[in-house]
CSV table of C-alpha atoms and ligand atoms in Angstrom, one decimal:
chain,number,residue,atom,x,y,z
A,709,MET,CA,102.4,84.1,124.1
A,710,ALA,CA,98.8,84.9,122.3
A,711,GLY,CA,97.1,81.5,120.9
A,712,ASN,CA,98.0,79.1,121.0
A,713,LEU,CA,100.6,77.2,118.4
A,714,ALA,CA,103.1,75.5,121.1
A,715,GLY,CA,103.1,71.6,120.5
A,716,SER,CA,101.9,71.6,117.0
A,717,HIS,CA,103.6,70.6,113.8
A,718,PHE,CA,103.2,72.7,110.4
A,719,GLY,CA,105.3,71.6,106.8
A,720,LYS,CA,106.1,75.8,106.8
A,721,LEU,CA,106.1,78.0,109.3
A,722,ALA,CA,107.6,81.9,108.9
A,723,VAL,CA,108.0,85.0,111.0
A,724,PHE,CA,108.2,87.7,110.7
A,725,GLY,CA,109.6,90.3,113.1
A,726,GLY,CA,108.9,94.1,113.0
A,727,THR,CA,109.0,96.8,115.7
A,728,PHE,CA,104.9,97.4,114.2
A,729,ASP,CA,104.5,100.6,115.5
A,730,PRO,CA,101.8,100.7,114.5
A,731,VAL,CA,101.2,97.5,112.7
A,732,HIS,CA,100.1,98.7,109.3
A,733,CYS,CA,98.2,97.3,106.1
A,734,GLY,CA,101.2,97.2,103.9
A,735,HIS,CA,102.5,94.5,106.9
A,736,LEU,CA,98.8,92.9,106.9
A,737,ALA,CA,99.4,92.5,103.1
A,738,LEU,CA,102.6,91.5,102.1
A,739,VAL,CA,102.0,88.2,105.4
A,740,GLU,CA,99.3,87.8,103.0
A,741,ALA,CA,100.9,87.7,100.3
A,742,ALA,CA,103.7,85.9,101.6
A,743,ARG,CA,101.3,83.1,103.0
A,744,GLN,CA,99.6,82.8,99.6
A,745,GLN,CA,102.5,82.7,97.7
A,746,PHE,CA,105.2,80.1,99.2
A,747,ASP,CA,101.6,78.0,101.4
A,748,LEU,CA,102.8,78.7,104.1
A,749,GLU,CA,100.9,76.7,107.3
A,750,ALA,CA,101.0,79.1,109.7
A,751,VAL,CA,103.1,83.0,110.5
A,752,VAL,CA,104.4,83.8,113.6
A,753,TRP,CA,104.4,87.6,113.8
A,754,VAL,CA,107.0,88.9,116.3
A,755,PRO,CA,107.3,92.1,117.7
A,756,THR,CA,110.6,92.9,118.7
A,757,TYR,CA,110.5,94.2,122.0
A,758,ARG,CA,114.5,97.1,121.2
A,759,PRO,CA,115.0,96.7,118.1
A,760,PRO,CA,118.2,97.0,118.0
A,761,HIS,CA,119.2,99.5,114.5
A,762,LYS,CA,116.1,101.7,116.0
A,763,GLY,CA,117.1,102.5,119.6
A,764,ASP,CA,115.0,105.6,120.4
A,765,ARG,CA,113.1,105.4,118.0
A,766,VAL,CA,110.4,103.3,118.7
A,767,VAL,CA,107.3,105.4,120.8
A,768,ALA,CA,104.5,102.9,121.9
A,769,PRO,CA,105.4,100.3,124.2
A,770,PHE,CA,106.1,96.9,123.7
A,771,TRP,CA,103.0,95.8,125.1
A,772,ARG,CA,100.7,98.5,123.1
A,773,ARG,CA,102.3,97.2,120.1
A,774,LEU,CA,101.1,93.3,120.6
A,775,GLU,CA,97.6,94.5,121.2
A,776,MET,CA,97.4,95.9,118.4
A,777,VAL,CA,99.0,92.8,116.0
A,778,GLU,CA,97.1,91.0,118.7
A,779,ILE,CA,93.5,93.4,116.9
A,780,ALA,CA,94.4,93.2,113.2
A,781,ILE,CA,95.0,89.7,112.8
A,782,GLY,CA,92.0,88.9,115.0
A,783,PRO,CA,90.8,85.4,115.2
A,784,ARG,CA,92.7,84.1,112.1
A,785,SER,CA,94.2,80.6,113.0
A,786,GLU,CA,97.1,80.7,110.6
A,787,PHE,CA,98.1,84.1,112.2
A,788,ARG,CA,100.3,84.1,115.8
A,789,VAL,CA,101.4,86.9,117.8
A,790,SER,CA,104.5,85.4,120.3
A,791,ALA,CA,105.3,87.8,123.7
A,792,VAL,CA,108.7,86.2,123.2
A,793,GLU,CA,111.1,89.0,122.1
A,794,GLY,CA,109.4,90.5,125.3
A,795,GLU,CA,109.9,87.8,127.7
A,796,ARG,CA,113.8,89.2,127.4
A,797,SER,CA,115.7,92.1,128.6
A,798,GLY,CA,118.0,94.6,126.6
A,799,PRO,CA,117.8,94.1,122.7
A,800,SER,CA,116.1,91.1,119.9
A,801,PHE,CA,118.0,90.0,118.5
A,802,ALA,CA,116.6,87.8,115.6
A,803,ILE,CA,119.2,84.5,116.5
A,804,ASP,CA,117.3,85.1,120.4
A,805,THR,CA,114.0,85.0,118.3
A,806,LEU,CA,114.5,82.0,116.3
A,807,GLU,CA,115.9,79.8,118.9
A,808,ALA,CA,112.9,80.6,121.2
A,809,LEU,CA,110.5,79.7,118.9
A,810,GLN,CA,112.3,76.4,118.1
A,811,GLN,CA,111.7,75.2,121.0
A,812,ARG,CA,108.3,75.5,120.8
A,813,TYR,CA,107.0,75.5,117.8
A,814,ARG,CA,108.1,71.5,115.1
A,815,ALA,CA,108.6,73.0,111.8
A,816,GLU,CA,109.7,71.1,108.2
A,817,ARG,CA,110.5,74.3,106.4
A,818,TRP,CA,110.9,78.1,109.0
A,819,TYR,CA,111.0,80.9,107.0
A,820,TRP,CA,111.9,84.8,107.6
A,821,ILE,CA,110.0,87.4,106.4
A,822,VAL,CA,111.3,90.6,105.4
A,823,GLY,CA,110.8,94.1,103.5
A,824,SER,CA,113.5,95.1,101.0
A,825,ASP,CA,114.6,98.5,103.6
A,826,ALA,CA,115.5,95.6,105.8
A,827,VAL,CA,117.3,93.4,103.8
A,828,GLN,CA,120.6,95.0,103.4
A,829,PHE,CA,120.9,95.3,107.0
A,830,LEU,CA,121.4,91.7,107.0
A,831,PRO,CA,124.8,90.7,106.6
A,832,ARG,CA,125.4,92.9,110.4
A,833,TRP,CA,123.2,90.6,112.6
A,834,VAL,CA,124.2,89.2,115.2
A,835,GLY,CA,123.9,85.2,114.3
A,836,ILE,CA,123.4,85.4,110.6
A,837,GLU,CA,125.3,82.7,110.0
A,838,ILE,CA,123.3,80.2,111.8
A,839,LEU,CA,119.4,81.9,110.9
A,840,VAL,CA,120.9,81.4,106.9
A,841,ARG,CA,121.0,77.5,107.8
A,842,ARG,CA,117.9,77.8,109.5
A,843,CYS,CA,115.0,79.2,107.9
A,844,GLU,CA,114.8,80.6,103.9
A,845,TRP,CA,114.4,84.2,104.1
A,846,ILE,CA,111.2,85.5,101.5
A,847,VAL,CA,112.7,89.1,100.3
A,848,ALA,CA,109.3,91.4,100.0
A,849,PRO,CA,110.5,94.8,97.9
A,850,ARG,CA,109.0,97.6,99.1
A,851,ALA,CA,109.0,99.8,96.4
A,852,PRO,CA,108.2,98.8,92.9
A,853,ASP,CA,111.8,98.9,91.6
A,854,ALA,CA,113.6,98.0,95.0
A,855,GLY,CA,114.1,94.0,96.2
A,856,ALA,CA,116.6,91.6,93.7
A,857,GLU,CA,119.1,94.1,94.0
A,858,ARG,CA,119.6,94.7,97.8
A,859,ALA,CA,118.8,91.2,97.7
A,860,GLU,CA,121.3,90.0,95.4
A,861,ALA,CA,123.5,92.7,97.1
A,862,VAL,CA,123.9,90.4,100.4
A,863,ALA,CA,123.9,87.5,98.4
A,864,ARG,CA,127.1,88.1,97.5
A,865,GLN,CA,127.8,89.8,101.0
A,866,LEU,CA,127.6,86.8,102.1
A,867,GLN,CA,128.6,84.1,100.1
A,868,GLN,CA,132.6,86.4,100.2
A,869,ARG,CA,131.7,84.5,104.2
A,870,GLN,CA,130.9,81.4,102.4
A,871,LEU,CA,127.9,81.7,103.6
A,872,ASN,CA,125.2,79.5,101.4
A,873,TRP,CA,121.4,82.6,101.6
A,874,ARG,CA,118.6,80.6,100.5
A,875,TRP,CA,115.9,83.5,99.2
A,876,HIS,CA,112.8,84.4,97.8
A,877,PRO,CA,111.6,87.5,96.3
A,878,LEU,CA,107.9,88.7,96.8
A,879,ASP,CA,105.9,88.5,94.0
A,880,TRP,CA,103.2,91.1,95.0
A,881,THR,CA,102.4,95.4,94.3
A,882,PRO,CA,103.9,96.8,97.1
A,883,LEU,CA,101.9,99.1,99.7
A,884,PRO,CA,103.3,102.8,100.3
A,885,ILE,CA,102.7,102.3,103.9
A,886,SER,CA,105.1,103.2,106.6
A,887,SER,CA,104.8,103.6,110.3
A,888,SER,CA,106.3,107.0,110.0
A,889,ASP,CA,103.3,107.6,107.7
A,890,VAL,CA,101.0,106.4,110.4
A,891,ARG,CA,102.0,108.3,113.0
A,892,ARG,CA,102.5,111.5,111.5
A,893,ALA,CA,99.0,111.6,110.3
A,894,CYS,CA,97.8,110.5,114.7
A,895,ARG,CA,99.8,113.8,115.8
A,896,ARG,CA,98.6,116.2,112.5
A,897,GLY,CA,94.6,114.6,113.7
A,898,LYS,CA,94.2,113.0,109.9
A,899,THR,CA,92.2,110.8,109.4
A,900,LEU,CA,94.1,107.0,108.7
A,901,GLU,CA,92.0,106.1,106.2
A,902,ASP,CA,93.3,103.2,104.4
A,903,SER,CA,96.8,102.4,106.2
A,904,VAL,CA,95.3,101.2,109.3
A,905,PRO,CA,93.2,98.0,109.6
A,906,SER,CA,90.0,99.9,111.6
A,907,SER,CA,90.5,98.3,114.4
A,908,VAL,CA,93.4,99.1,114.7
A,909,ALA,CA,92.3,102.6,114.1
A,910,ASP,CA,89.7,103.0,116.7
A,911,TYR,CA,92.7,101.4,119.2
A,912,LEU,CA,94.8,104.2,118.1
A,913,LYS,CA,92.4,107.1,119.2
A,914,LYS,CA,90.7,105.6,121.8
A,915,PHE,CA,94.3,105.6,124.1
A,916,ARG,CA,95.5,108.6,121.5
A,917,LEU,CA,98.7,106.9,120.6
A,918,TYR,CA,101.0,109.0,118.7
A,919,GLU,CA,99.1,112.6,118.8
A,920,ASP,CA,102.8,113.6,120.8
A,921,SER,CA,105.3,111.8,118.9
A,922,PRO,CA,108.2,113.2,117.6
B,824,ATP,P1,109.3,102.7,110.8
B,824,ATP,O1,108.7,104.0,109.4
B,824,ATP,O2,108.5,102.9,111.7
B,824,ATP,O3,110.4,102.8,109.5
B,824,ATP,P2,107.9,100.3,108.7
B,824,ATP,O4,106.4,100.3,107.8
B,824,ATP,O5,109.5,100.1,108.5
B,824,ATP,O6,108.0,101.3,110.2
B,824,ATP,P3,108.4,98.2,110.6
B,824,ATP,O7,107.5,97.3,111.5
B,824,ATP,O8,109.7,98.5,110.8
B,824,ATP,O9,107.7,98.8,109.9
B,824,ATP,O10,108.1,97.3,109.7
B,824,ATP,C1,108.7,95.6,109.7
B,824,ATP,C2,108.9,94.7,108.4
B,824,ATP,O11,108.2,94.7,107.5
B,824,ATP,C3,110.2,95.5,108.1
B,824,ATP,O12,111.0,94.1,107.2
B,824,ATP,C4,110.3,95.7,107.1
B,824,ATP,O13,111.2,96.4,105.8
B,824,ATP,C5,108.8,95.7,106.7
B,824,ATP,N1,107.7,96.3,105.7
B,824,ATP,C6,107.2,97.7,106.2
B,824,ATP,N2,106.0,97.7,105.9
B,824,ATP,C7,106.9,97.3,104.6
B,824,ATP,C8,105.9,97.6,102.9
B,824,ATP,N3,105.1,98.4,102.6
B,824,ATP,N4,105.6,97.1,102.3
B,824,ATP,C9,107.3,95.7,101.9
B,824,ATP,N5,107.6,96.0,103.6
B,824,ATP,C10,107.4,96.9,104.4
């Protein structure tokens, strides 16, 4: 576990899971917007070891992706990175992650941050019936017109299973950045401009990451 939040007691604590292959400015901006809007005391970034939905598409090793998140968030005390998913073998299920984090941290209210493209898969997540009880959900629109509709559809699907999904839209201007775009730019030797923090751009260059990515 990077950083030392263990044993601390929080008011509002959010989990932000992702492949972060690599972390980019869209991730950073949405977490900062969520922190401010929902008055989050801390956000734990959780790089996924092996995302169940991305299969072999993950390119960089877990520890590289973890290191890039550490570099990107810097020494801010309200942001932490957790290696919890690297400590288990097999696919990374959110429910296992939440249980591991809830053993380490105490909080009055737990939140889970998710982008509007990922939210549609929620009804199929392993353990979703427990996750919806334990967390409130912050849904970040990924394009100006996407978000609320998808989230409402998810809420309806879960309602049919008697699950009360508590979700909140993130009010922000979506940044059109994706890890896929960053990997493509690296492969083509293009400058990364404002899509990743300069510290991450330096790291990508130094270790020549994604230059041969598929
Ligand atoms: P890839 O392009 O490889 O699919 P990605 O950019 O979607 O990657 P992930 O690490 O898979 O990055 O995303 C982690 C979480 O952040 C997901 O919930 C995703 O929906 C969300 N997210 C990523 N980028 C954005 C963005 N620009 N706007 C809103 N949400 C985002």
